[in-house]
PDB file of C-alpha atoms and ligand atoms in Angstrom:
ATOM      1  CA  SER A   1      -0.156  -0.095   0.161  1.00 65.00           C
ATOM      2  CA  LEU A   2       1.063   3.579  -0.080  1.00 86.00           C
ATOM      3  CA  THR A   3       4.233   4.604   1.896  1.00 90.00           C
ATOM      4  CA  ILE A   4       6.670   7.486   1.166  1.00 93.00           C
ATOM      5  CA  SER A   5       9.248   5.943  -1.634  1.00 93.00           C
ATOM      6  CA  LYS A   6      11.536   9.267  -2.294  1.00 96.00           C
ATOM      7  CA  GLY A   7      10.267  12.186  -0.274  1.00 97.00           C
ATOM      8  CA  ALA A   8       9.163  15.218  -2.780  1.00 98.00           C
ATOM      9  CA  VAL A   9       7.220  17.527  -1.019  1.00 98.00           C
ATOM     10  CA  GLU A  10       5.198  20.086  -2.282  1.00 98.00           C
ATOM     11  CA  PHE A  11       2.820  22.842  -0.732  1.00 98.00           C
ATOM     12  CA  LYS A  12      -0.079  23.868  -3.404  1.00 98.00           C
ATOM     13  CA  ASN A  13      -1.833  27.049  -2.378  1.00 98.00           C
ATOM     14  CA  VAL A  14      -1.664  26.055   1.075  1.00 98.00           C
ATOM     15  CA  SER A  15      -3.825  27.971   3.700  1.00 98.00           C
ATOM     16  CA  PHE A  16      -4.347  26.887   7.457  1.00 98.00           C
ATOM     17  CA  HIS A  17      -5.895  28.373  10.540  1.00 98.00           C
ATOM     18  CA  TYR A  18      -6.167  26.154  13.661  1.00 98.00           C
ATOM     19  CA  PRO A  19      -9.613  24.417  14.505  1.00 95.00           C
ATOM     20  CA  GLU A  20     -10.129  26.816  17.474  1.00 95.00           C
ATOM     21  CA  SER A  21      -9.794  29.961  15.778  1.00 94.00           C
ATOM     22  CA  ASP A  22     -10.639  31.770  12.438  1.00 91.00           C
ATOM     23  CA  VAL A  23      -7.316  33.891  12.261  1.00 94.00           C
ATOM     24  CA  PRO A  24      -5.425  32.749   9.247  1.00 96.00           C
ATOM     25  CA  VAL A  25      -2.032  31.540  10.331  1.00 98.00           C
ATOM     26  CA  LEU A  26      -0.539  30.485   7.057  1.00 98.00           C
ATOM     27  CA  ARG A  27      -1.771  32.095   3.549  1.00 98.00           C
ATOM     28  CA  ASP A  28      -1.726  30.873   0.032  1.00 98.00           C
ATOM     29  CA  LEU A  29       1.834  28.994   0.445  1.00 98.00           C
ATOM     30  CA  SER A  30       3.418  27.305  -2.678  1.00 98.00           C
ATOM     31  CA  PHE A  31       6.530  25.670  -2.853  1.00 98.00           C
ATOM     32  CA  SER A  32       8.263  22.283  -3.774  1.00 98.00           C
ATOM     33  CA  VAL A  33      11.335  20.472  -2.659  1.00 98.00           C
ATOM     34  CA  GLN A  34      12.781  17.407  -4.498  1.00 98.00           C
ATOM     35  CA  PRO A  35      13.564  14.249  -2.765  1.00 97.00           C
ATOM     36  CA  GLY A  36      17.062  14.574  -1.012  1.00 97.00           C
ATOM     37  CA  GLU A  37      16.689  18.366  -0.864  1.00 97.00           C
ATOM     38  CA  THR A  38      17.332  20.637   2.188  1.00 96.00           C
ATOM     39  CA  LEU A  39      14.833  23.511   2.819  1.00 98.00           C
ATOM     40  CA  ALA A  40      15.929  26.056   5.394  1.00 97.00           C
ATOM     41  CA  ILE A  41      12.989  28.030   6.938  1.00 98.00           C
ATOM     42  CA  LEU A  42      13.430  31.431   8.250  1.00 97.00           C
ATOM     43  CA  GLY A  43      10.834  33.828   9.822  1.00 96.00           C
ATOM     44  CA  SER A  44      10.299  35.817  12.978  1.00 95.00           C
ATOM     45  CA  THR A  45       8.497  34.297  15.978  1.00 96.00           C
ATOM     46  CA  GLY A  46       4.949  33.604  15.200  1.00 97.00           C
ATOM     47  CA  SER A  47       5.675  33.811  11.626  1.00 97.00           C
ATOM     48  CA  GLY A  48       4.316  30.608  11.073  1.00 98.00           C
ATOM     49  CA  LYS A  49       7.171  28.029  10.906  1.00 98.00           C
ATOM     50  CA  THR A  50       6.045  25.352  13.282  1.00 97.00           C
ATOM     51  CA  SER A  51       2.635  25.377  11.850  1.00 98.00           C
ATOM     52  CA  LEU A  52       4.027  24.926   8.542  1.00 98.00           C
ATOM     53  CA  PHE A  53       5.773  21.999   9.864  1.00 97.00           C
ATOM     54  CA  GLN A  54       2.693  20.134  11.213  1.00 97.00           C
ATOM     55  CA  LEU A  55       0.916  19.855   8.036  1.00 98.00           C
ATOM     56  CA  VAL A  56       3.269  17.473   6.565  1.00 98.00           C
ATOM     57  CA  PRO A  57       3.021  14.550   9.189  1.00 97.00           C
ATOM     58  CA  ARG A  58      -0.913  15.822   9.256  1.00 98.00           C
ATOM     59  CA  LEU A  59      -0.563  16.713  12.901  1.00 96.00           C
ATOM     60  CA  TYR A  60      -3.024  19.334  11.456  1.00 97.00           C
ATOM     61  CA  ASP A  61      -4.701  19.177   8.286  1.00 98.00           C
ATOM     62  CA  VAL A  62      -4.947  22.112   5.809  1.00 98.00           C
ATOM     63  CA  THR A  63      -7.635  24.604   5.660  1.00 97.00           C
ATOM     64  CA  GLU A  64      -7.303  25.302   1.871  1.00 98.00           C
ATOM     65  CA  GLY A  65      -4.985  23.999  -0.782  1.00 98.00           C
ATOM     66  CA  GLU A  66      -2.814  20.681  -0.786  1.00 98.00           C
ATOM     67  CA  VAL A  67      -0.064  19.258   0.834  1.00 98.00           C
ATOM     68  CA  LEU A  68       1.490  16.671  -1.504  1.00 98.00           C
ATOM     69  CA  VAL A  69       4.255  14.133  -0.692  1.00 98.00           C
ATOM     70  CA  ASP A  70       5.733  12.059  -3.881  1.00 97.00           C
ATOM     71  CA  GLY A  71       3.236  13.715  -5.836  1.00 97.00           C
ATOM     72  CA  LYS A  72       0.217  12.413  -3.546  1.00 97.00           C
ATOM     73  CA  ASN A  73      -1.741  14.428  -1.195  1.00 98.00           C
ATOM     74  CA  VAL A  74      -1.256  13.588   2.225  1.00 98.00           C
ATOM     75  CA  MET A  75      -5.010  12.837   3.077  1.00 97.00           C
ATOM     76  CA  ASN A  76      -4.531   9.902   0.425  1.00 96.00           C
ATOM     77  CA  TYR A  77      -1.809   8.089   2.821  1.00 96.00           C
ATOM     78  CA  PRO A  78      -2.677   5.829   5.519  1.00 95.00           C
ATOM     79  CA  ILE A  79      -1.582   7.981   8.421  1.00 95.00           C
ATOM     80  CA  GLU A  80       0.607   5.706  10.341  1.00 94.00           C
ATOM     81  CA  LYS A  81       2.431   5.055   6.789  1.00 94.00           C
ATOM     82  CA  LEU A  82       2.942   8.733   6.022  1.00 96.00           C
ATOM     83  CA  ARG A  83       4.179   9.343   9.652  1.00 95.00           C
ATOM     84  CA  LYS A  84       6.468   6.338   9.581  1.00 93.00           C
ATOM     85  CA  GLY A  85       8.330   8.066   6.635  1.00 95.00           C
ATOM     86  CA  ILE A  86       8.544  11.455   8.253  1.00 97.00           C
ATOM     87  CA  GLY A  87      10.990  12.097  11.173  1.00 95.00           C
ATOM     88  CA  VAL A  88       9.713  15.339  13.083  1.00 95.00           C
ATOM     89  CA  VAL A  89      12.055  16.440  15.816  1.00 95.00           C
ATOM     90  CA  PRO A  90       9.850  19.166  17.981  1.00 92.00           C
ATOM     91  CA  GLN A  91      10.936  22.780  18.844  1.00 89.00           C
ATOM     92  CA  GLU A  92      10.936  21.435  22.836  1.00 88.00           C
ATOM     93  CA  ALA A  93      12.777  18.200  22.681  1.00 87.00           C
ATOM     94  CA  VAL A  94      10.913  15.686  25.106  1.00 85.00           C
ATOM     95  CA  LEU A  95      12.526  12.903  26.900  1.00 89.00           C
ATOM     96  CA  PHE A  96      10.867  10.162  28.721  1.00 89.00           C
ATOM     97  CA  THR A  97      11.576   8.471  32.062  1.00 90.00           C
ATOM     98  CA  GLY A  98      13.932   5.640  30.973  1.00 93.00           C
ATOM     99  CA  SER A  99      17.283   4.821  29.488  1.00 95.00           C
ATOM    100  CA  ILE A 100      19.278   6.543  26.824  1.00 96.00           C
ATOM    101  CA  THR A 101      18.753   3.461  24.354  1.00 97.00           C
ATOM    102  CA  GLU A 102      14.928   3.485  24.755  1.00 95.00           C
ATOM    103  CA  ASN A 103      14.733   7.152  24.399  1.00 95.00           C
ATOM    104  CA  ILE A 104      16.685   6.872  21.115  1.00 97.00           C
ATOM    105  CA  GLY A 105      14.558   3.697  20.328  1.00 96.00           C
ATOM    106  CA  TRP A 106      11.082   5.198  20.752  1.00 91.00           C
ATOM    107  CA  GLY A 107       8.743   4.578  18.368  1.00 85.00           C
ATOM    108  CA  LYS A 108      11.099   1.481  16.661  1.00 88.00           C
ATOM    109  CA  GLU A 109      11.036  -0.811  19.384  1.00 86.00           C
ATOM    110  CA  ASP A 110      12.780  -3.112  17.089  1.00 92.00           C
ATOM    111  CA  ALA A 111      16.153  -1.028  16.341  1.00 94.00           C
ATOM    112  CA  THR A 112      19.364  -2.925  17.200  1.00 96.00           C
ATOM    113  CA  SER A 113      21.892  -1.748  19.302  1.00 96.00           C
ATOM    114  CA  ASP A 114      24.361  -0.915  16.713  1.00 97.00           C
ATOM    115  CA  GLU A 115      21.163   1.246  14.822  1.00 97.00           C
ATOM    116  CA  ILE A 116      20.927   2.958  17.825  1.00 98.00           C
ATOM    117  CA  ILE A 117      24.588   3.998  18.300  1.00 98.00           C
ATOM    118  CA  SER A 118      25.144   5.107  14.694  1.00 98.00           C
ATOM    119  CA  ALA A 119      22.041   7.124  15.065  1.00 98.00           C
ATOM    120  CA  ALA A 120      23.855   8.827  18.041  1.00 98.00           C
ATOM    121  CA  VAL A 121      27.058   8.962  16.483  1.00 98.00           C
ATOM    122  CA  ASP A 122      25.247  10.989  13.594  1.00 98.00           C
ATOM    123  CA  ALA A 123      23.390  13.238  15.825  1.00 97.00           C
ATOM    124  CA  GLN A 124      26.696  13.541  17.669  1.00 97.00           C
ATOM    125  CA  ILE A 125      25.481  12.750  20.953  1.00 97.00           C
ATOM    126  CA  HIS A 126      27.549   9.326  21.087  1.00 98.00           C
ATOM    127  CA  GLU A 127      30.809  10.889  22.861  1.00 96.00           C
ATOM    128  CA  THR A 128      28.308  12.691  25.592  1.00 96.00           C
ATOM    129  CA  VAL A 129      26.546   9.090  26.287  1.00 97.00           C
ATOM    130  CA  GLU A 130      29.848   7.293  26.376  1.00 97.00           C
ATOM    131  CA  LYS A 131      30.755   9.569  29.535  1.00 95.00           C
ATOM    132  CA  LEU A 132      27.411   9.062  31.315  1.00 94.00           C
ATOM    133  CA  PRO A 133      27.774   6.347  34.397  1.00 92.00           C
ATOM    134  CA  ASN A 134      25.857   3.757  32.478  1.00 95.00           C
ATOM    135  CA  GLN A 135      26.441   4.724  29.031  1.00 97.00           C
ATOM    136  CA  TYR A 136      23.370   3.836  26.823  1.00 97.00           C
ATOM    137  CA  ASP A 137      21.893   2.395  29.976  1.00 96.00           C
ATOM    138  CA  THR A 138      21.639   5.567  31.904  1.00 96.00           C
ATOM    139  CA  ARG A 139      18.545   6.716  32.928  1.00 94.00           C
ATOM    140  CA  VAL A 140      17.074  10.436  31.705  1.00 92.00           C
ATOM    141  CA  GLY A 141      14.029  11.876  32.833  1.00 81.00           C
ATOM    142  CA  GLN A 142      12.567  12.075  36.169  1.00 77.00           C
ATOM    143  CA  ARG A 143      15.365  11.119  38.808  1.00 75.00           C
ATOM    144  CA  GLY A 144      17.592  10.307  35.760  1.00 78.00           C
ATOM    145  CA  VAL A 145      20.545  12.266  34.742  1.00 83.00           C
ATOM    146  CA  ASN A 146      20.058  15.734  34.179  1.00 84.00           C
ATOM    147  CA  LEU A 147      21.162  17.103  30.634  1.00 91.00           C
ATOM    148  CA  SER A 148      21.445  20.197  28.916  1.00 90.00           C
ATOM    149  CA  GLY A 149      19.007  21.970  26.503  1.00 88.00           C
ATOM    150  CA  GLY A 150      21.854  20.980  23.605  1.00 90.00           C
ATOM    151  CA  GLN A 151      22.322  17.195  24.844  1.00 93.00           C
ATOM    152  CA  LYS A 152      18.327  16.794  24.998  1.00 93.00           C
ATOM    153  CA  GLN A 153      17.944  18.177  21.448  1.00 93.00           C
ATOM    154  CA  ARG A 154      20.825  15.736  19.981  1.00 95.00           C
ATOM    155  CA  LEU A 155      18.768  12.893  21.414  1.00 96.00           C
ATOM    156  CA  SER A 156      15.778  13.918  19.984  1.00 95.00           C
ATOM    157  CA  ILE A 157      17.561  14.259  16.564  1.00 97.00           C
ATOM    158  CA  ALA A 158      19.140  10.285  17.062  1.00 97.00           C
ATOM    159  CA  ARG A 159      15.424   9.344  17.528  1.00 96.00           C
ATOM    160  CA  ALA A 160      13.996  10.563  14.389  1.00 97.00           C
ATOM    161  CA  LEU A 161      17.299   9.555  12.548  1.00 97.00           C
ATOM    162  CA  VAL A 162      17.237   5.620  13.871  1.00 97.00           C
ATOM    163  CA  ARG A 163      14.008   5.518  12.047  1.00 95.00           C
ATOM    164  CA  LYS A 164      15.768   6.341   8.538  1.00 95.00           C
ATOM    165  CA  PRO A 165      13.227   8.797   7.496  1.00 96.00           C
ATOM    166  CA  LYS A 166      12.631   9.622   3.717  1.00 97.00           C
ATOM    167  CA  ILE A 167      11.704  13.217   5.268  1.00 98.00           C
ATOM    168  CA  LEU A 168      13.085  14.945   8.275  1.00 98.00           C
ATOM    169  CA  MET A 169      12.028  18.005   9.882  1.00 97.00           C
ATOM    170  CA  LEU A 170      14.120  19.806  12.116  1.00 97.00           C
ATOM    171  CA  ASP A 171      12.215  22.733  14.432  1.00 96.00           C
ATOM    172  CA  ASP A 172      14.844  25.185  15.563  1.00 93.00           C
ATOM    173  CA  SER A 173      16.548  21.295  16.851  1.00 91.00           C
ATOM    174  CA  THR A 174      20.146  22.700  16.394  1.00 88.00           C
ATOM    175  CA  SER A 175      19.571  26.305  18.450  1.00 88.00           C
ATOM    176  CA  ALA A 176      21.818  25.036  21.671  1.00 87.00           C
ATOM    177  CA  LEU A 177      24.665  23.527  19.487  1.00 89.00           C
ATOM    178  CA  ASP A 178      27.795  25.442  18.959  1.00 88.00           C
ATOM    179  CA  LEU A 179      28.775  26.102  15.227  1.00 88.00           C
ATOM    180  CA  LYS A 180      31.245  23.248  14.986  1.00 91.00           C
ATOM    181  CA  THR A 181      28.961  20.548  16.359  1.00 92.00           C
ATOM    182  CA  GLU A 182      26.373  21.816  14.224  1.00 91.00           C
ATOM    183  CA  GLY A 183      28.599  21.606  11.150  1.00 92.00           C
ATOM    184  CA  LYS A 184      29.145  18.022  12.024  1.00 94.00           C
ATOM    185  CA  LEU A 185      25.867  17.343  12.269  1.00 94.00           C
ATOM    186  CA  LEU A 186      24.730  18.887   8.953  1.00 93.00           C
ATOM    187  CA  LYS A 187      27.515  16.722   7.206  1.00 93.00           C
ATOM    188  CA  ALA A 188      26.352  13.556   8.874  1.00 96.00           C
ATOM    189  CA  LEU A 189      22.880  14.172   7.829  1.00 95.00           C
ATOM    190  CA  ARG A 190      23.661  14.460   4.129  1.00 93.00           C
ATOM    191  CA  THR A 191      24.553  10.651   4.109  1.00 95.00           C
ATOM    192  CA  TYR A 192      20.814  10.053   5.244  1.00 95.00           C
ATOM    193  CA  SER A 193      19.825  11.427   1.640  1.00 94.00           C
ATOM    194  CA  CYS A 194      16.477  12.229   3.025  1.00 97.00           C
ATOM    195  CA  THR A 195      14.596  15.333   1.966  1.00 98.00           C
ATOM    196  CA  THR A 196      15.270  17.989   4.965  1.00 97.00           C
ATOM    197  CA  PHE A 197      13.306  20.499   6.349  1.00 98.00           C
ATOM    198  CA  ILE A 198      15.546  22.903   9.031  1.00 97.00           C
ATOM    199  CA  ILE A 199      13.725  25.603  10.879  1.00 97.00           C
ATOM    200  CA  THR A 200      16.582  27.930  12.158  1.00 94.00           C
ATOM    201  CA  GLN A 201      17.247  31.423  13.008  1.00 89.00           C
ATOM    202  CA  LYS A 202      21.171  31.087  11.838  1.00 91.00           C
ATOM    203  CA  ILE A 203      22.069  32.438   8.553  1.00 92.00           C
ATOM    204  CA  SER A 204      25.144  30.001   8.593  1.00 90.00           C
ATOM    205  CA  THR A 205      22.614  27.102   8.250  1.00 92.00           C
ATOM    206  CA  ALA A 206      20.604  28.633   6.088  1.00 93.00           C
ATOM    207  CA  MET A 207      23.177  29.394   3.062  1.00 92.00           C
ATOM    208  CA  GLU A 208      23.967  25.581   3.380  1.00 90.00           C
ATOM    209  CA  ALA A 209      20.559  24.832   2.290  1.00 94.00           C
ATOM    210  CA  ASP A 210      19.046  23.976  -1.638  1.00 96.00           C
ATOM    211  CA  HIS A 211      16.156  26.594  -1.068  1.00 97.00           C
ATOM    212  CA  ILE A 212      15.385  28.970   1.629  1.00 98.00           C
ATOM    213  CA  LEU A 213      11.623  30.292   2.688  1.00 98.00           C
ATOM    214  CA  LEU A 214      11.494  33.390   4.591  1.00 98.00           C
ATOM    215  CA  LEU A 215       8.107  33.533   6.060  1.00 98.00           C
ATOM    216  CA  ASP A 216       6.421  36.736   7.219  1.00 96.00           C
ATOM    217  CA  ASP A 217       3.295  36.881   8.708  1.00 97.00           C
ATOM    218  CA  GLY A 218       2.454  33.424   7.621  1.00 98.00           C
ATOM    219  CA  THR A 219       2.964  34.128   3.851  1.00 98.00           C
ATOM    220  CA  VAL A 220       6.017  33.620   1.692  1.00 97.00           C
ATOM    221  CA  GLU A 221       8.164  36.818   1.767  1.00 96.00           C
ATOM    222  CA  ALA A 222      11.052  35.393  -0.581  1.00 97.00           C
ATOM    223  CA  TRP A 223      12.146  31.660  -1.794  1.00 97.00           C
ATOM    224  CA  GLY A 224      15.702  31.033  -3.242  1.00 97.00           C
ATOM    225  CA  THR A 225      19.215  30.541  -2.576  1.00 96.00           C
ATOM    226  CA  HIS A 226      21.089  32.603  -0.435  1.00 95.00           C
ATOM    227  CA  GLU A 227      22.870  34.375  -3.232  1.00 95.00           C
ATOM    228  CA  GLU A 228      19.080  34.819  -4.719  1.00 96.00           C
ATOM    229  CA  LEU A 229      17.658  36.384  -1.719  1.00 96.00           C
ATOM    230  CA  LEU A 230      20.359  38.902  -1.051  1.00 96.00           C
ATOM    231  CA  ASN A 231      19.289  40.166  -4.513  1.00 96.00           C
ATOM    232  CA  THR A 232      15.531  40.098  -4.159  1.00 96.00           C
ATOM    233  CA  SER A 233      14.552  40.166  -0.519  1.00 96.00           C
ATOM    234  CA  PRO A 234      15.229  43.623   1.412  1.00 96.00           C
ATOM    235  CA  LEU A 235      13.831  41.637   4.602  1.00 95.00           C
ATOM    236  CA  TYR A 236      16.549  38.678   4.208  1.00 96.00           C
ATOM    237  CA  VAL A 237      19.126  41.683   3.794  1.00 96.00           C
ATOM    238  CA  LYS A 238      18.349  42.766   7.130  1.00 94.00           C
ATOM    239  CA  ILE A 239      18.395  39.583   8.878  1.00 93.00           C
ATOM    240  CA  VAL A 240      21.752  38.758   7.281  1.00 93.00           C
ATOM    241  CA  GLN A 241      22.860  42.449   8.595  1.00 92.00           C
ATOM    242  CA  SER A 242      21.429  42.033  12.198  1.00 87.00           C
TER     243      SER A 242
HETATM  244  P1  LIG B 301       4.239  29.172  15.179  1.00 86.04           P
HETATM  245  O1  LIG B 301       3.656  28.632  13.987  1.00 86.04           O
HETATM  246  O2  LIG B 301       4.045  28.708  16.231  1.00 86.04           O
HETATM  247  O3  LIG B 301       5.142  30.483  14.566  1.00 86.04           O
HETATM  248  P2  LIG B 301       6.852  29.945  14.873  1.00 86.04           P
HETATM  249  O4  LIG B 301       7.104  28.762  14.875  1.00 86.04           O
HETATM  250  O5  LIG B 301       7.109  30.706  13.160  1.00 86.04           O
HETATM  251  O6  LIG B 301       7.252  31.094  16.119  1.00 86.04           O
HETATM  252  P3  LIG B 301       8.479  30.245  16.733  1.00 86.04           P
HETATM  253  O7  LIG B 301       9.721  31.122  16.219  1.00 86.04           O
HETATM  254  O8  LIG B 301       8.084  31.493  17.807  1.00 86.04           O
HETATM  255  O9  LIG B 301       8.700  29.078  17.000  1.00 86.04           O
HETATM  256  O10 LIG B 301       2.875  30.094  15.219  1.00 86.04           O
HETATM  257  C1  LIG B 301       2.080  31.062  14.492  1.00 86.04           C
HETATM  258  C2  LIG B 301       0.870  31.545  14.882  1.00 86.04           C
HETATM  259  O11 LIG B 301      -0.256  30.283  15.083  1.00 86.04           O
HETATM  260  C3  LIG B 301       0.927  32.099  16.151  1.00 86.04           C
HETATM  261  O12 LIG B 301      -0.074  33.480  16.244  1.00 86.04           O
HETATM  262  C4  LIG B 301       0.457  31.285  17.204  1.00 86.04           C
HETATM  263  C5  LIG B 301      -0.570  30.474  16.638  1.00 86.04           C
HETATM  264  N1  LIG B 301      -0.175  28.809  17.139  1.00 86.04           N
HETATM  265  C6  LIG B 301      -1.692  28.259  17.774  1.00 86.04           C
HETATM  266  O13 LIG B 301      -2.545  29.119  17.795  1.00 86.04           O
HETATM  267  N2  LIG B 301      -1.443  27.068  18.025  1.00 86.04           N
HETATM  268  C7  LIG B 301      -0.645  26.248  17.979  1.00 86.04           C
HETATM  269  O14 LIG B 301      -0.411  25.177  18.458  1.00 86.04           O
HETATM  270  C8  LIG B 301       0.718  26.819  16.956  1.00 86.04           C
HETATM  271  C9  LIG B 301       1.902  25.793  17.416  1.00 86.04           C
HETATM  272  C10 LIG B 301       0.451  28.155  17.164  1.00 86.04           C
HETATM  273 MG1  LIG B 302       8.062  27.782  16.619  1.00 86.04          MG
END
């Protein structure tokens, strides 16, 4: 039956408001990303970045327009098959009370220990885990060891990677990482060849992407590469200079 095979994503005239309100949060968004490409999403707080993310794995459904994955409307996929192919790393990393292994393998209970470690290496958290009192058996969450914001983010990224998603969505998930660690992470992500959406505040991250989408108050303010946006978007230039 229908599963994500390549990871192409297209938004066609997408508008969205939350069920409890009639204020539009996204208005008439159209863009497309080819399999394996990286899209960086920029925009000020409240511009709609997280809302846009939620429409791909159908945490919410569009109000108008269509979201297509591999050319097919997301509404036509069995929801569990759709979500299986998409790794979403939320803005606030969520850890469960349990071991590091359980936290990385959550949602993929058949993951082998090699797969867990390999995801941790790529997410740049393996070295930290090795230094914990019981390494991968160390308990985190309530009454477990305390982890920093950046360490939680990387565990949360490892959890997405272990599922080998066709589409990976990072919601500001590298905000607490230093530039060197982030650079290594982005390099490791390329080996997954998945389509990657990355919400970021950092121009250095956006510059690496195949496309940049600049959201402003729920609409596409600009779309293109770093070079193109420098020439076409006064708002982008302002962000670069700030
Ligand atoms: P977001 O999509 O959360 O905006 P953002 O992700 O760009 O902001 P930030 O950089 O701070 O993470 O919000 C857009 C609008 O949607 C905003 O008015 C808040 C509203 N909103 C809801 O009403 N319910 C929700 O669950 C979310 C996530 C947002
Ligand atoms: Mg957000």
